[in-house]
Coordinates of C-alpha atoms in Angstrom, one line a residue:
M1 CA -3.0 -22.3 38.0
A2 CA -0.7 -20.9 39.6
I3 CA 1.4 -19.7 36.7
N4 CA -1.1 -19.6 33.9
N5 CA -3.5 -17.2 36.7
N6 CA -0.3 -15.3 38.2
Q7 CA -0.5 -11.7 37.5
Q8 CA 2.9 -10.9 38.3
L9 CA 3.9 -13.0 35.8
E10 CA 1.6 -12.2 33.1
A11 CA 3.2 -8.3 33.3
Q12 CA 6.8 -9.9 33.2
R13 CA 6.3 -12.0 31.3
I14 CA 6.9 -9.0 28.9
A15 CA 9.9 -7.7 29.4
P16 CA 12.0 -9.9 27.8
L17 CA 9.6 -8.7 24.8
V18 CA 10.7 -5.5 25.3
Q19 CA 14.4 -6.4 25.6
E20 CA 14.9 -7.7 22.4
Q21 CA 12.9 -5.3 20.8
A22 CA 15.2 -2.3 22.1
I23 CA 18.2 -4.7 20.9
R24 CA 17.0 -4.9 17.2
E25 CA 16.9 -0.8 18.3
A26 CA 20.6 -0.4 18.6
W27 CA 20.8 -2.3 15.6
A28 CA 19.1 0.1 12.8
A29 CA 21.9 2.5 14.3
F30 CA 23.6 0.3 11.4
D31 CA 20.8 0.0 9.7
P32 CA 21.8 1.9 5.5
V33 CA 19.9 5.0 5.1
F34 CA 18.0 7.1 1.1
Q35 CA 17.2 10.4 0.9
G36 CA 16.7 11.5 -1.7
G37 CA 15.1 15.4 -2.6
V38 CA 14.0 17.3 -5.6
S39 CA 13.3 20.6 -6.4
Y40 CA 12.7 23.2 -8.6
E41 CA 12.9 26.7 -9.3
D42 CA 11.1 29.4 -12.3
Q43 CA 12.6 33.4 -11.6
E44 CA 12.0 36.0 -13.5
R45 CA 14.4 38.3 -12.7
N46 CA 14.5 42.4 -13.8
L47 CA 17.6 43.4 -15.3
D48 CA 19.3 46.4 -14.7
Q49 CA 20.0 48.8 -17.8
R50 CA 24.1 47.5 -18.2
S51 CA 23.5 44.3 -17.4
A52 CA 20.6 43.8 -20.4
N53 CA 22.7 45.8 -22.7
A54 CA 25.3 43.5 -22.2
L55 CA 23.0 40.8 -22.6
N56 CA 21.4 41.8 -26.4
S57 CA 25.0 42.6 -27.7
I58 CA 25.5 38.8 -27.1
F59 CA 22.5 37.1 -27.4
G60 CA 21.0 40.0 -29.7
G61 CA 17.7 41.1 -28.6
G62 CA 15.8 42.3 -31.3
D63 CA 12.8 40.1 -31.8
G64 CA 10.2 42.0 -29.5
E65 CA 11.3 40.6 -26.7
D66 CA 11.3 42.5 -23.3
S67 CA 15.1 42.2 -22.6
T68 CA 14.7 44.1 -19.0
I69 CA 13.1 40.2 -18.7
Y70 CA 15.9 38.0 -17.9
L71 CA 13.8 33.9 -16.9
E72 CA 15.7 31.1 -15.5
Q73 CA 14.4 28.2 -14.5
N74 CA 16.5 25.4 -12.0
A75 CA 16.1 21.8 -11.1
V76 CA 18.0 20.1 -9.1
Y77 CA 17.9 16.2 -8.4
Q78 CA 19.1 14.1 -5.2
A79 CA 20.7 11.2 -3.4
S80 CA 22.2 9.4 -1.1
F81 CA 23.1 6.6 0.9
Q82 CA 25.3 6.1 4.3
G83 CA 25.5 4.7 6.7
L84 CA 27.6 3.2 9.9
L85 CA 29.2 0.2 10.6
P86 CA 30.3 -1.7 13.3
T87 CA 34.1 -0.4 12.9
G88 CA 32.9 2.8 12.8
T89 CA 32.9 3.5 9.1
Q90 CA 30.9 6.0 7.9
Y91 CA 30.4 5.9 3.9
S92 CA 28.3 7.8 1.5
L93 CA 27.3 8.0 -1.8
S94 CA 26.0 11.5 -2.9
V95 CA 24.7 11.9 -6.8
V96 CA 23.7 15.5 -7.8
N97 CA 21.8 16.6 -10.5
N98 CA 21.4 20.2 -12.1
E99 CA 19.0 21.4 -14.7
I100 CA 19.5 24.9 -15.7
N101 CA 17.8 26.5 -18.6
N102 CA 18.0 30.7 -18.8
D103 CA 18.0 32.8 -21.4
T104 CA 21.3 33.4 -21.9
N105 CA 21.2 29.2 -23.2
D106 CA 18.2 29.6 -25.8
F107 CA 16.4 27.5 -23.4
N108 CA 19.4 24.3 -24.3
S109 CA 19.8 22.3 -20.9
E110 CA 22.3 23.2 -19.4
F111 CA 22.9 20.0 -16.8
T112 CA 25.5 20.2 -13.9
S113 CA 26.8 16.8 -12.0
E114 CA 28.4 15.9 -8.8
T115 CA 29.5 12.1 -7.2
R116 CA 30.7 11.7 -4.3
L117 CA 32.2 8.3 -2.6
Q118 CA 32.8 9.6 1.4
V119 CA 34.2 6.8 4.1
T120 CA 35.3 7.4 7.7
Q121 CA 37.0 6.0 9.2
P122 CA 37.9 6.7 12.9
L123 CA 40.9 6.2 14.1
L124 CA 41.2 6.5 17.6
R125 CA 37.8 7.3 19.6
G126 CA 35.0 5.3 17.8
F127 CA 37.1 2.7 16.5
G128 CA 36.4 -0.7 16.2
P129 CA 33.5 -3.1 17.3
E130 CA 33.7 -3.5 20.9
Y131 CA 33.1 0.6 21.0
N132 CA 30.5 0.7 17.7
L133 CA 28.8 -2.3 19.8
A134 CA 29.0 -1.1 23.3
V135 CA 24.5 -0.4 23.1
V136 CA 23.7 -3.7 21.7
R137 CA 26.5 -5.6 24.2
L138 CA 24.3 -3.9 26.7
Q139 CA 20.3 -4.4 25.3
E140 CA 21.7 -8.3 25.0
S141 CA 23.1 -7.9 29.2
R142 CA 19.5 -6.2 29.6
L143 CA 17.0 -9.2 27.7
D144 CA 19.8 -11.2 29.9
Q145 CA 18.3 -9.5 33.2
E146 CA 15.2 -9.7 32.2
R147 CA 14.9 -13.2 30.8
Y148 CA 16.3 -14.4 34.4
R149 CA 14.2 -12.1 36.2
L150 CA 11.1 -14.3 34.2
H151 CA 13.1 -16.9 35.3
G152 CA 13.5 -16.5 39.1
L153 CA 9.7 -15.2 39.3
V154 CA 8.8 -18.2 37.6
T155 CA 10.4 -20.5 40.2
Q156 CA 9.4 -17.8 43.7
V157 CA 4.6 -18.9 41.6
L158 CA 6.0 -22.6 41.9
E159 CA 7.9 -22.4 45.6
Q160 CA 5.1 -20.4 46.6
T161 CA 2.1 -23.2 45.1
L162 CA 4.6 -26.5 46.6
G163 CA 4.2 -24.9 49.6
T164 CA 0.5 -24.0 50.0
C165 CA -0.4 -27.1 47.9
A166 CA 2.6 -28.9 51.4
E167 CA 0.8 -26.9 54.3
L168 CA -2.5 -27.1 52.8
I169 CA -2.1 -31.2 53.0
F170 CA -0.4 -31.7 55.7
A171 CA -3.6 -29.1 57.2
Q172 CA -6.0 -32.3 55.7
E173 CA -3.6 -35.0 57.9
N174 CA -4.0 -32.8 60.9
L175 CA -8.1 -33.1 61.0

């Protein structure tokens, strides 16, 4: 009953659980990250007379359209996957695709794509698992501290309870 009804002990029981969560958060630094994005742009620009004449002479502008307006639509699709390893190695894989439609290509899409893989390994500062796992080890050490603190508190409550029981028995015998 003394252990189950002790408020200080009840509060201390939560501390190791909180510290276990802190360890999971420390390991989260090594979780990979996926990012993606899409952007779209639709532009109408007025061309100066020189640019309009140049476009008309190249592509022919005699179909009755306003040749001083330049239309362009751009779409960009991006995705990346990046992370950190316990050895300090940083990695990144990214893909970017561009789709361009404009007056000069008669609204036939032009595509450009770029794929990039980047790996960075530090050789001096930040090298090795000892350096990169220091926060994890620190949190694990704090978890051990919280467990010992809980164990010490349980021992203290049991000691007080047994001492109180012994005093009660001694008082009853004195009576």
